[in-house]
């Protein structure tokens, strides 16, 4: 075994191997370049459908790669950024498509990648020089060679709690077996940024999670036994800590590898990832339900059930691996299927792998909206070799076994599995005997009249021994005068071969004496099928029952003895479900969506009507759908010109080809023919008619699409379909869907966008913002788009120092840069925007090329954040400065606001003719937080501790001072302290430093039973940066009566609504006394709490850096009560 570390010299043989590998790679690259010859390359992407919001797939990823390469960048970082393109078409992709469309004269530039855009892409790709392909991975002649894979991820920002984050993909080429891999952390980060590190082969986890050693920064994966023959691609993934260090940068590298041959090419290192302060969403898995014990040999047995809850962000579940911890052998669990609560299969797994994992593969990631709670069911086939008493146990072993990508941050969300792990799961005990019979279905349902090979009964037989089945007895019950099904037979599901029968007119008791065998440990699946002729009528019914085996029906070939009935499970009859005879039918109705709506002219893919199509008793293939349309004006010309084209869609997938409305008189019609669209038996599909509206469509015109006549008699008229026998089905439901024009569309001339202040929250409320802050919230504003989705491109903001937006600012140096956010996502310039510093536009922030989408008839919140200056020294701002943020209105083109929709450009931002303003923010070097606690609950005669309070300095950069605090003291049947000019009865003790404060004159107001007290401290209390002090207020109570009480509360009293800056003494001595602070009576203008951020060049009681308690959030504080 050879361990190849990073920092050792290669042996001669290793060096030669590296040289040989490099020469081979150079040769391959030269050949590849020569083959390309500098000629044009074919289009890199193949687009077969329209791409729009919500669509997922490889074609979306290819589109994002193309847009990024052409300068229409999806995102600067994270999902969608160059090297981190995703398969999800979201708002960022739509904005980038719109930019590409505008740059290439595709109209309308609405961000919808449809037929026009595909044609333009093809024409551009045909003349665009090709780019060199990915260099081939060179396989060395001997040993193993490691290299970074071409699709190893680029540097991105990673949120806290993100799971299964890919840090490195690497190739190992050659022939050999890897036993150990060492992964090492690098970069200006920390091992504490990680929770676990994993090694993957594709989507299969090779080991349990490893933690990084805090000293060596390494994690070692041992006993791997990874066989390499050619090229093996492995992946290093990691789960992140809850709160990784902000802006830390980490990379992961494979620094060493052990194998049975020499290894070259190490180390291989992934790109650095930046740790973000945001936190990923969470997916929680919880065991639910009580699945029944499965039978040996059962097909499609329910083996587990769990609920998934999505929190904090929308997400897509794309990988799930369940650990198999039961006692039954791996080989006895196969054909796993994961179904959602609607019964739809969403993922499959072949079996249990060598690591005891069932890897469920999703054909399409499963979407979970924020707040969704979905239940999933796991089904599997139980092998015939299982034993009665064996257990089946499935659960989530490692967090990385669940991979759900959050749409907000583009990484795997945090996984909470404590309610579906090794301690909390379903442990199912297998049931069975020597021979176990399991009924698999079908459920009660419909079967078609004149149907062939209809399934009446589906069952499995598993045996512990080699057996011979000599008799199968059935009871066929038919609720009809018919003699029973024809061609009744038992078919092996796997091979399709008939093992017993057939019989005609099979009603009552039917005995099949055909002999067939089942091997020891085998489970065979069978179905009882038959035909129904044309004499059967609607609502006839058939039920099949497998009669219990007798002691002469099954022979044990191992000992040549017949099995006793006690060796069968069950030993009773097994009844099937009733199957109702139905004529194959297509039920047509108007779907619940879309509903009547309004759209701006020029909008594409407008949903007009949904047709609900249900197949009854058979698969139904729809071949033709003809729709009609009449506009409210009654003008044929408007019908044809307003609606440019029509398409038929199953979700986002186009069915058939695009059509136009035609005709010489109303109604105008469009016929979708040659559809070949099949609806499976028992299912309902919705086909939506979508249209592209002309940019010159008539405003306020009302259009509707309907089906004039589904069928005449038994023949389809405007809708034509066929069953599996090639016959037209019966048509039911509505014969004239939407003929009453209940679902209709109104064409509008243009959309509007309105701005208003967002509801005040903890971030946007009036308050203090600290100096030297990064991206602190200045304000939040609601933008509402009406009638169409609008993309805000230009925006004008203003920062000044008063509530009106028209006033020029006194100073804006305090906020040198602002940033725009949509929720947690930064929008616009990543570098932020600098307010104009002087002139008539002083304070204005001009935003262009914003590309912020506000969806139709929805409201989005624009959050404006700012950096703040240090307030230290000349030119760095003034403490106590009020800052107001305004969104300015605009009425004309180019005057500061612009939003574009499908067919219109909006220059007027409505909501307030004078603009919309945020709440007052006041900037200080630091600010206090005051909290209170009880000092005791019992009331005594004499000295009582009335209140504990703590003053915290919220900045780590500046010290804080305070020297005035006010209390309300109220008594119930008790005499509260009367102080006047006497301070002796009041004591404030600094508990942090164990010293009593020296109190100045205590001003009072009130009576003997209630009072307000403002205590002045001549020597200010100083709290260092980031520090806090706890104080205790003690007062004297005289002879409290029984059941009396005193309640004490810190209050603001009459502090003004603006946290002004002035001399300290001005707060206590507003009547013009000297600067001693002596003021024996509380005046109407006296402040309740006075503090300073020490921002003056020379701080003192007379410096103008003192503020009142306005915006100290905890005032008035909670009252604390003592009771006798």
mmCIF file of C-alpha atoms in Angstrom, residues 95-425:
data_model
loop_
_atom_site.group_PDB
_atom_site.id
_atom_site.type_symbol
_atom_site.label_atom_id
_atom_site.label_comp_id
_atom_site.label_asym_id
_atom_site.label_seq_id
_atom_site.Cartn_x
_atom_site.Cartn_y
_atom_site.Cartn_z
ATOM 1 C CA UNK A 95 -34.361 38.940 -16.655
ATOM 2 C CA UNK A 96 -31.247 37.691 -18.457
ATOM 3 C CA UNK A 97 -33.335 36.296 -21.331
ATOM 4 C CA UNK A 98 -35.075 39.660 -21.666
ATOM 5 C CA UNK A 99 -31.702 41.413 -21.942
ATOM 6 C CA UNK A 100 -30.551 38.919 -24.581
ATOM 7 C CA UNK A 101 -33.816 39.384 -26.492
ATOM 8 C CA UNK A 102 -33.457 43.175 -26.429
ATOM 9 C CA UNK A 103 -29.842 42.932 -27.590
ATOM 10 C CA UNK A 104 -30.784 40.654 -30.484
ATOM 11 C CA UNK A 105 -33.997 42.416 -31.601
ATOM 12 C CA UNK A 106 -36.337 39.699 -30.366
ATOM 13 C CA UNK A 107 -39.727 41.284 -29.712
ATOM 14 C CA UNK A 108 -41.270 41.346 -27.228
ATOM 15 C CA UNK A 109 -38.269 41.239 -24.881
ATOM 16 C CA UNK A 110 -40.377 39.701 -22.132
ATOM 17 C CA UNK A 111 -38.035 37.006 -20.828
ATOM 18 C CA UNK A 112 -40.148 34.177 -22.299
ATOM 19 C CA UNK A 113 -37.938 31.820 -24.326
ATOM 20 C CA UNK A 114 -40.402 30.604 -26.953
ATOM 21 C CA UNK A 115 -40.455 29.767 -30.653
ATOM 22 C CA UNK A 116 -39.175 33.194 -31.795
ATOM 23 C CA UNK A 117 -36.293 33.084 -29.329
ATOM 24 C CA UNK A 118 -35.402 29.518 -30.296
ATOM 25 C CA UNK A 119 -35.229 30.536 -33.943
ATOM 26 C CA UNK A 120 -33.019 33.509 -33.118
ATOM 27 C CA UNK A 121 -30.750 31.311 -30.970
ATOM 28 C CA UNK A 122 -30.382 28.780 -33.793
ATOM 29 C CA UNK A 123 -29.467 31.503 -36.291
ATOM 30 C CA UNK A 124 -26.880 32.992 -33.937
ATOM 31 C CA UNK A 125 -25.406 29.633 -32.944
ATOM 32 C CA UNK A 126 -25.008 28.665 -36.593
ATOM 33 C CA UNK A 127 -22.547 31.492 -37.217
ATOM 34 C CA UNK A 128 -20.846 31.630 -33.822
ATOM 35 C CA UNK A 129 -17.333 30.164 -33.695
ATOM 36 C CA UNK A 130 -17.197 27.070 -31.572
ATOM 37 C CA UNK A 131 -15.336 26.938 -28.290
ATOM 38 C CA UNK A 132 -12.813 24.230 -27.536
ATOM 39 C CA UNK A 133 -14.311 21.194 -25.861
ATOM 40 C CA UNK A 134 -13.308 19.767 -22.507
ATOM 41 C CA UNK A 135 -9.878 18.158 -22.665
ATOM 42 C CA UNK A 136 -10.085 14.376 -22.375
ATOM 43 C CA UNK A 137 -8.998 12.669 -19.175
ATOM 44 C CA UNK A 138 -5.805 10.842 -20.006
ATOM 45 C CA UNK A 139 -5.548 7.278 -18.665
ATOM 46 C CA UNK A 140 -1.952 6.472 -17.693
ATOM 47 C CA UNK A 141 -0.303 3.266 -18.766
ATOM 48 C CA UNK A 142 0.401 2.265 -15.176
ATOM 49 C CA UNK A 143 -0.785 3.396 -11.778
ATOM 50 C CA UNK A 144 -3.494 5.963 -11.025
ATOM 51 C CA UNK A 145 -3.515 9.664 -11.934
ATOM 52 C CA UNK A 146 -5.688 12.195 -10.083
ATOM 53 C CA UNK A 147 -6.946 15.435 -11.629
ATOM 54 C CA UNK A 148 -9.606 18.056 -11.012
ATOM 55 C CA UNK A 149 -12.766 17.306 -13.022
ATOM 56 C CA UNK A 150 -13.802 19.844 -15.638
ATOM 57 C CA UNK A 151 -17.161 20.328 -13.917
ATOM 58 C CA UNK A 152 -15.750 20.837 -10.422
ATOM 59 C CA UNK A 153 -17.744 23.794 -9.074
ATOM 60 C CA UNK A 154 -16.619 27.406 -9.320
ATOM 61 C CA UNK A 155 -16.259 29.642 -6.280
ATOM 62 C CA UNK A 156 -19.632 30.571 -4.809
ATOM 63 C CA UNK A 157 -21.067 31.925 -1.580
ATOM 64 C CA UNK A 158 -22.253 29.200 0.797
ATOM 65 C CA UNK A 159 -24.890 29.830 3.504
ATOM 66 C CA UNK A 160 -24.767 28.453 7.005
ATOM 67 C CA UNK A 161 -26.382 25.035 7.598
ATOM 68 C CA UNK A 162 -26.170 24.193 3.881
ATOM 69 C CA UNK A 163 -25.826 20.450 3.294
ATOM 70 C CA UNK A 164 -24.125 18.322 0.671
ATOM 71 C CA UNK A 165 -22.247 21.288 -0.789
ATOM 72 C CA UNK A 166 -19.939 20.114 -3.562
ATOM 73 C CA UNK A 167 -16.422 21.474 -2.932
ATOM 74 C CA UNK A 168 -14.472 19.277 -5.330
ATOM 75 C CA UNK A 169 -15.049 16.840 -8.167
ATOM 76 C CA UNK A 170 -11.975 14.909 -9.207
ATOM 77 C CA UNK A 171 -11.057 12.174 -11.635
ATOM 78 C CA UNK A 172 -8.939 9.134 -10.892
ATOM 79 C CA UNK A 173 -7.688 7.543 -14.113
ATOM 80 C CA UNK A 174 -5.934 4.235 -14.560
ATOM 81 C CA UNK A 175 -6.314 0.744 -13.137
ATOM 82 C CA UNK A 176 -6.178 -0.003 -9.439
ATOM 83 C CA UNK A 177 -8.062 -0.049 -6.163
ATOM 84 C CA UNK A 178 -8.259 2.958 -3.825
ATOM 85 C CA UNK A 179 -8.289 2.143 -0.140
ATOM 86 C CA UNK A 180 -7.852 5.504 1.630
ATOM 87 C CA UNK A 181 -8.434 9.163 0.729
ATOM 88 C CA UNK A 182 -7.306 12.148 2.798
ATOM 89 C CA UNK A 183 -9.215 15.413 2.387
ATOM 90 C CA UNK A 184 -7.623 18.635 3.643
ATOM 91 C CA UNK A 185 -9.127 22.071 4.244
ATOM 92 C CA UNK A 186 -7.374 25.162 2.902
ATOM 93 C CA UNK A 187 -7.967 28.894 2.702
ATOM 94 C CA UNK A 188 -8.595 31.726 5.181
ATOM 95 C CA UNK A 189 -11.317 29.845 6.984
ATOM 96 C CA UNK A 190 -11.662 27.373 9.840
ATOM 97 C CA UNK A 191 -12.503 23.742 10.483
ATOM 98 C CA UNK A 192 -15.405 25.024 12.601
ATOM 99 C CA UNK A 193 -17.036 26.246 9.382
ATOM 100 C CA UNK A 194 -17.792 22.578 8.607
ATOM 101 C CA UNK A 195 -20.074 20.046 10.201
ATOM 102 C CA UNK A 196 -19.200 16.944 8.143
ATOM 103 C CA UNK A 197 -17.267 16.026 5.020
ATOM 104 C CA UNK A 198 -18.280 13.166 2.691
ATOM 105 C CA UNK A 199 -16.921 11.214 -0.262
ATOM 106 C CA UNK A 200 -19.366 10.312 -3.044
ATOM 107 C CA UNK A 201 -19.307 8.160 -6.151
ATOM 108 C CA UNK A 202 -22.022 9.791 -8.253
ATOM 109 C CA UNK A 203 -25.000 10.001 -5.928
ATOM 110 C CA UNK A 204 -23.834 7.103 -3.745
ATOM 111 C CA UNK A 205 -22.298 8.007 -0.398
ATOM 112 C CA UNK A 206 -19.198 5.892 0.148
ATOM 113 C CA UNK A 207 -18.691 6.502 3.870
ATOM 114 C CA UNK A 208 -20.287 8.122 6.844
ATOM 115 C CA UNK A 209 -19.542 11.794 7.450
ATOM 116 C CA UNK A 210 -16.119 12.775 8.762
ATOM 117 C CA UNK A 211 -15.203 15.838 10.801
ATOM 118 C CA UNK A 212 -12.099 17.862 9.987
ATOM 119 C CA UNK A 213 -9.310 17.601 12.532
ATOM 120 C CA UNK A 214 -8.838 21.027 14.135
ATOM 121 C CA UNK A 215 -5.035 20.666 14.083
ATOM 122 C CA UNK A 216 -4.263 18.983 10.772
ATOM 123 C CA UNK A 217 -7.417 20.275 9.033
ATOM 124 C CA UNK A 218 -7.760 16.793 7.538
ATOM 125 C CA UNK A 219 -10.392 14.085 7.323
ATOM 126 C CA UNK A 220 -9.430 10.523 6.396
ATOM 127 C CA UNK A 221 -11.715 8.083 4.556
ATOM 128 C CA UNK A 222 -10.493 4.518 5.098
ATOM 129 C CA UNK A 223 -11.292 0.992 3.877
ATOM 130 C CA UNK A 224 -12.880 2.257 0.666
ATOM 131 C CA UNK A 225 -12.050 -0.502 -1.862
ATOM 132 C CA UNK A 226 -12.905 1.718 -4.846
ATOM 133 C CA UNK A 227 -12.055 -0.135 -8.029
ATOM 134 C CA UNK A 228 -10.848 2.026 -10.919
ATOM 135 C CA UNK A 229 -10.649 0.699 -14.471
ATOM 136 C CA UNK A 230 -10.486 3.676 -16.815
ATOM 137 C CA UNK A 231 -11.784 6.924 -15.275
ATOM 138 C CA UNK A 232 -13.643 7.178 -11.975
ATOM 139 C CA UNK A 233 -15.109 10.537 -10.924
ATOM 140 C CA UNK A 234 -15.481 11.106 -7.202
ATOM 141 C CA UNK A 235 -16.959 14.057 -5.313
ATOM 142 C CA UNK A 236 -16.076 15.709 -2.010
ATOM 143 C CA UNK A 237 -19.135 17.217 -0.370
ATOM 144 C CA UNK A 238 -19.652 18.921 2.965
ATOM 145 C CA UNK A 239 -22.318 19.973 5.427
ATOM 146 C CA UNK A 240 -21.731 23.463 6.766
ATOM 147 C CA UNK A 241 -21.876 24.622 10.371
ATOM 148 C CA UNK A 242 -24.880 26.569 11.592
ATOM 149 C CA UNK A 243 -22.913 29.814 11.715
ATOM 150 C CA UNK A 244 -19.658 29.640 9.736
ATOM 151 C CA UNK A 245 -17.301 32.580 10.059
ATOM 152 C CA UNK A 246 -18.529 35.529 8.024
ATOM 153 C CA UNK A 247 -16.515 35.975 4.818
ATOM 154 C CA UNK A 248 -14.297 32.990 5.661
ATOM 155 C CA UNK A 249 -12.933 31.255 2.572
ATOM 156 C CA UNK A 250 -12.504 27.497 2.443
ATOM 157 C CA UNK A 251 -11.383 24.968 -0.110
ATOM 158 C CA UNK A 252 -11.162 21.193 0.120
ATOM 159 C CA UNK A 253 -8.428 19.169 -1.516
ATOM 160 C CA UNK A 254 -7.549 15.520 -1.823
ATOM 161 C CA UNK A 255 -4.055 15.715 -0.337
ATOM 162 C CA UNK A 256 -3.201 12.019 -0.158
ATOM 163 C CA UNK A 257 -4.493 8.724 -1.466
ATOM 164 C CA UNK A 258 -3.649 5.083 -0.715
ATOM 165 C CA UNK A 259 -3.976 2.466 -3.442
ATOM 166 C CA UNK A 260 -2.511 -0.846 -4.532
ATOM 167 C CA UNK A 261 -0.602 1.037 -7.253
ATOM 168 C CA UNK A 262 1.298 4.318 -7.445
ATOM 169 C CA UNK A 263 -0.787 7.506 -7.437
ATOM 170 C CA UNK A 264 0.239 10.710 -9.222
ATOM 171 C CA UNK A 265 -1.297 14.158 -9.661
ATOM 172 C CA UNK A 266 -1.883 14.980 -6.004
ATOM 173 C CA UNK A 267 -2.933 17.262 -4.525
ATOM 174 C CA UNK A 268 -6.160 18.064 -6.375
ATOM 175 C CA UNK A 269 -7.843 21.166 -4.981
ATOM 176 C CA UNK A 270 -11.299 22.616 -5.418
ATOM 177 C CA UNK A 271 -12.081 26.313 -5.678
ATOM 178 C CA UNK A 272 -12.464 28.412 -2.556
ATOM 179 C CA UNK A 273 -15.997 28.937 -1.299
ATOM 180 C CA UNK A 274 -16.970 32.050 0.669
ATOM 181 C CA UNK A 275 -18.900 31.561 3.894
ATOM 182 C CA UNK A 276 -22.063 33.656 4.042
ATOM 183 C CA UNK A 277 -23.844 35.105 7.060
ATOM 184 C CA UNK A 278 -27.222 33.986 5.725
ATOM 185 C CA UNK A 279 -28.704 30.645 6.732
ATOM 186 C CA UNK A 280 -30.108 28.031 4.395
ATOM 187 C CA UNK A 281 -33.650 26.772 4.767
ATOM 188 C CA UNK A 282 -34.516 23.533 6.529
ATOM 189 C CA UNK A 283 -36.149 20.284 5.482
ATOM 190 C CA UNK A 284 -37.474 18.111 8.299
ATOM 191 C CA UNK A 285 -38.302 14.417 7.951
ATOM 192 C CA UNK A 286 -40.695 12.763 10.387
ATOM 193 C CA UNK A 287 -41.834 9.159 10.634
ATOM 194 C CA UNK A 288 -45.610 8.941 10.138
ATOM 195 C CA UNK A 289 -48.319 6.305 9.885
ATOM 196 C CA UNK A 290 -48.283 2.615 10.782
ATOM 197 C CA UNK A 291 -47.563 0.410 7.737
ATOM 198 C CA UNK A 292 -48.862 -3.144 7.996
ATOM 199 C CA UNK A 293 -46.417 -6.031 8.247
ATOM 200 C CA UNK A 294 -45.570 -7.142 4.674
ATOM 201 C CA UNK A 295 -45.800 -10.684 3.424
ATOM 202 C CA UNK A 296 -42.923 -12.728 2.128
ATOM 203 C CA UNK A 297 -42.923 -12.393 -1.646
ATOM 204 C CA UNK A 298 -45.212 -9.373 -1.652
ATOM 205 C CA UNK A 299 -44.875 -7.069 -4.645
ATOM 206 C CA UNK A 300 -45.096 -3.328 -4.026
ATOM 207 C CA UNK A 301 -45.290 -3.633 -0.243
ATOM 208 C CA UNK A 302 -45.486 -0.418 1.786
ATOM 209 C CA UNK A 303 -42.235 -0.528 3.768
ATOM 210 C CA UNK A 304 -41.988 3.015 5.155
ATOM 211 C CA UNK A 305 -43.856 6.289 5.428
ATOM 212 C CA UNK A 306 -42.630 9.746 6.382
ATOM 213 C CA UNK A 307 -43.528 13.431 6.230
ATOM 214 C CA UNK A 308 -41.372 16.205 4.822
ATOM 215 C CA UNK A 309 -41.705 19.799 6.033
ATOM 216 C CA UNK A 310 -40.043 22.653 4.134
ATOM 217 C CA UNK A 311 -39.112 25.795 6.052
ATOM 218 C CA UNK A 312 -37.583 29.200 5.259
ATOM 219 C CA UNK A 313 -37.357 28.842 1.467
ATOM 220 C CA UNK A 314 -38.772 27.027 -1.535
ATOM 221 C CA UNK A 315 -36.768 23.950 -2.412
ATOM 222 C CA UNK A 316 -36.454 21.014 -4.789
ATOM 223 C CA UNK A 317 -35.835 17.515 -3.409
ATOM 224 C CA UNK A 318 -33.500 15.739 -5.823
ATOM 225 C CA UNK A 319 -31.797 12.984 -3.845
ATOM 226 C CA UNK A 320 -32.875 10.654 -1.056
ATOM 227 C CA UNK A 321 -30.935 7.684 0.284
ATOM 228 C CA UNK A 322 -32.478 5.479 2.968
ATOM 229 C CA UNK A 323 -30.395 3.205 5.168
ATOM 230 C CA UNK A 324 -31.597 -0.402 5.372
ATOM 231 C CA UNK A 325 -31.097 -1.484 8.968
ATOM 232 C CA UNK A 326 -33.409 -4.497 9.175
ATOM 233 C CA UNK A 327 -32.407 -8.159 9.512
ATOM 234 C CA UNK A 328 -33.611 -9.346 6.131
ATOM 235 C CA UNK A 329 -30.977 -9.827 3.460
ATOM 236 C CA UNK A 330 -30.229 -6.993 1.009
ATOM 237 C CA UNK A 331 -31.266 -9.230 -1.878
ATOM 238 C CA UNK A 332 -34.785 -9.568 -0.477
ATOM 239 C CA UNK A 333 -35.608 -5.880 -1.032
ATOM 240 C CA UNK A 334 -35.849 -4.693 -4.637
ATOM 241 C CA UNK A 335 -37.735 -2.361 -6.962
ATOM 242 C CA UNK A 336 -38.186 0.557 -4.584
ATOM 243 C CA UNK A 337 -40.695 3.237 -5.501
ATOM 244 C CA UNK A 338 -41.237 6.558 -3.682
ATOM 245 C CA UNK A 339 -44.736 7.990 -4.057
ATOM 246 C CA UNK A 340 -46.174 11.284 -2.900
ATOM 247 C CA UNK A 341 -49.472 11.660 -1.102
ATOM 248 C CA UNK A 342 -51.261 11.866 -4.440
ATOM 249 C CA UNK A 343 -49.993 8.411 -5.391
ATOM 250 C CA UNK A 344 -47.589 9.691 -8.044
ATOM 251 C CA UNK A 345 -44.267 7.871 -8.287
ATOM 252 C CA UNK A 346 -41.543 10.509 -7.909
ATOM 253 C CA UNK A 347 -38.383 8.412 -7.451
ATOM 254 C CA UNK A 348 -37.174 4.846 -7.807
ATOM 255 C CA UNK A 349 -34.393 2.661 -6.438
ATOM 256 C CA UNK A 350 -33.216 -0.707 -7.709
ATOM 257 C CA UNK A 351 -32.275 -2.228 -4.355
ATOM 258 C CA UNK A 352 -29.986 -2.039 -1.336
ATOM 259 C CA UNK A 353 -26.368 -1.312 -2.275
ATOM 260 C CA UNK A 354 -23.170 -2.533 -0.639
ATOM 261 C CA UNK A 355 -23.288 0.374 1.812
ATOM 262 C CA UNK A 356 -26.792 -0.701 2.941
ATOM 263 C CA UNK A 357 -28.299 2.330 1.220
ATOM 264 C CA UNK A 358 -31.364 2.540 -0.995
ATOM 265 C CA UNK A 359 -30.498 5.360 -3.409
ATOM 266 C CA UNK A 360 -33.735 6.849 -4.729
ATOM 267 C CA UNK A 361 -33.336 8.486 -8.138
ATOM 268 C CA UNK A 362 -35.652 11.393 -8.994
ATOM 269 C CA UNK A 363 -36.489 11.759 -12.671
ATOM 270 C CA UNK A 364 -37.480 15.365 -11.902
ATOM 271 C CA UNK A 365 -36.673 17.198 -8.641
ATOM 272 C CA UNK A 366 -39.717 17.332 -6.395
ATOM 273 C CA UNK A 367 -40.819 20.905 -5.659
ATOM 274 C CA UNK A 368 -41.615 21.918 -2.093
ATOM 275 C CA UNK A 369 -42.851 25.425 -1.379
ATOM 276 C CA UNK A 370 -41.860 27.165 1.831
ATOM 277 C CA UNK A 371 -44.233 25.916 4.524
ATOM 278 C CA UNK A 372 -45.244 22.796 2.597
ATOM 279 C CA UNK A 373 -45.873 19.566 4.478
ATOM 280 C CA UNK A 374 -45.911 16.459 2.264
ATOM 281 C CA UNK A 375 -46.240 12.776 3.098
ATOM 282 C CA UNK A 376 -44.258 10.189 1.132
ATOM 283 C CA UNK A 377 -44.631 6.421 0.913
ATOM 284 C CA UNK A 378 -41.875 3.890 0.171
ATOM 285 C CA UNK A 379 -42.830 0.671 -1.625
ATOM 286 C CA UNK A 380 -40.652 -2.355 -2.414
ATOM 287 C CA UNK A 381 -40.845 -5.951 -3.582
ATOM 288 C CA UNK A 382 -40.176 -8.512 -0.851
ATOM 289 C CA UNK A 383 -38.171 -11.488 -2.074
ATOM 290 C CA UNK A 384 -39.395 -15.023 -1.789
ATOM 291 C CA UNK A 385 -36.198 -15.951 0.021
ATOM 292 C CA UNK A 386 -37.068 -13.805 3.027
ATOM 293 C CA UNK A 387 -37.932 -15.548 6.272
ATOM 294 C CA UNK A 388 -40.889 -15.049 8.521
ATOM 295 C CA UNK A 389 -39.717 -12.878 11.408
ATOM 296 C CA UNK A 390 -37.139 -10.994 9.348
ATOM 297 C CA UNK A 391 -37.398 -7.226 9.761
ATOM 298 C CA UNK A 392 -37.433 -4.325 7.335
ATOM 299 C CA UNK A 393 -36.201 -0.999 8.691
ATOM 300 C CA UNK A 394 -35.523 2.128 6.600
ATOM 301 C CA UNK A 395 -34.405 5.534 7.826
ATOM 302 C CA UNK A 396 -32.144 8.503 7.107
ATOM 303 C CA UNK A 397 -28.631 7.783 8.343
ATOM 304 C CA UNK A 398 -26.687 10.928 7.410
ATOM 305 C CA UNK A 399 -27.947 14.464 6.744
ATOM 306 C CA UNK A 400 -26.280 14.416 3.330
ATOM 307 C CA UNK A 401 -28.505 11.494 2.308
ATOM 308 C CA UNK A 402 -31.279 14.046 1.814
ATOM 309 C CA UNK A 403 -30.483 16.658 -0.797
ATOM 310 C CA UNK A 404 -32.989 19.436 -1.326
ATOM 311 C CA UNK A 405 -31.740 22.554 -3.092
ATOM 312 C CA UNK A 406 -33.118 25.834 -1.782
ATOM 313 C CA UNK A 407 -34.248 28.204 -4.501
ATOM 314 C CA UNK A 408 -33.198 31.286 -2.550
ATOM 315 C CA UNK A 409 -29.526 30.410 -2.052
ATOM 316 C CA UNK A 410 -29.020 27.564 -4.519
ATOM 317 C CA UNK A 411 -27.509 25.085 -2.047
ATOM 318 C CA UNK A 412 -28.660 22.030 -0.154
ATOM 319 C CA UNK A 413 -30.855 23.073 2.760
ATOM 320 C CA UNK A 414 -30.289 21.961 6.338
ATOM 321 C CA UNK A 415 -31.685 18.525 7.152
ATOM 322 C CA UNK A 416 -33.425 17.660 10.414
ATOM 323 C CA UNK A 417 -33.792 13.872 10.661
ATOM 324 C CA UNK A 418 -34.110 13.210 14.389
ATOM 325 C CA UNK A 419 -37.694 12.016 13.909
ATOM 326 C CA UNK A 420 -36.753 9.611 11.113
ATOM 327 C CA UNK A 421 -33.402 8.146 12.060
ATOM 328 C CA UNK A 422 -31.959 4.948 13.577
ATOM 329 C CA UNK A 423 -33.918 5.522 16.789
ATOM 330 C CA UNK A 424 -37.220 6.587 15.227
ATOM 331 C CA UNK A 425 -38.429 4.518 12.278
#
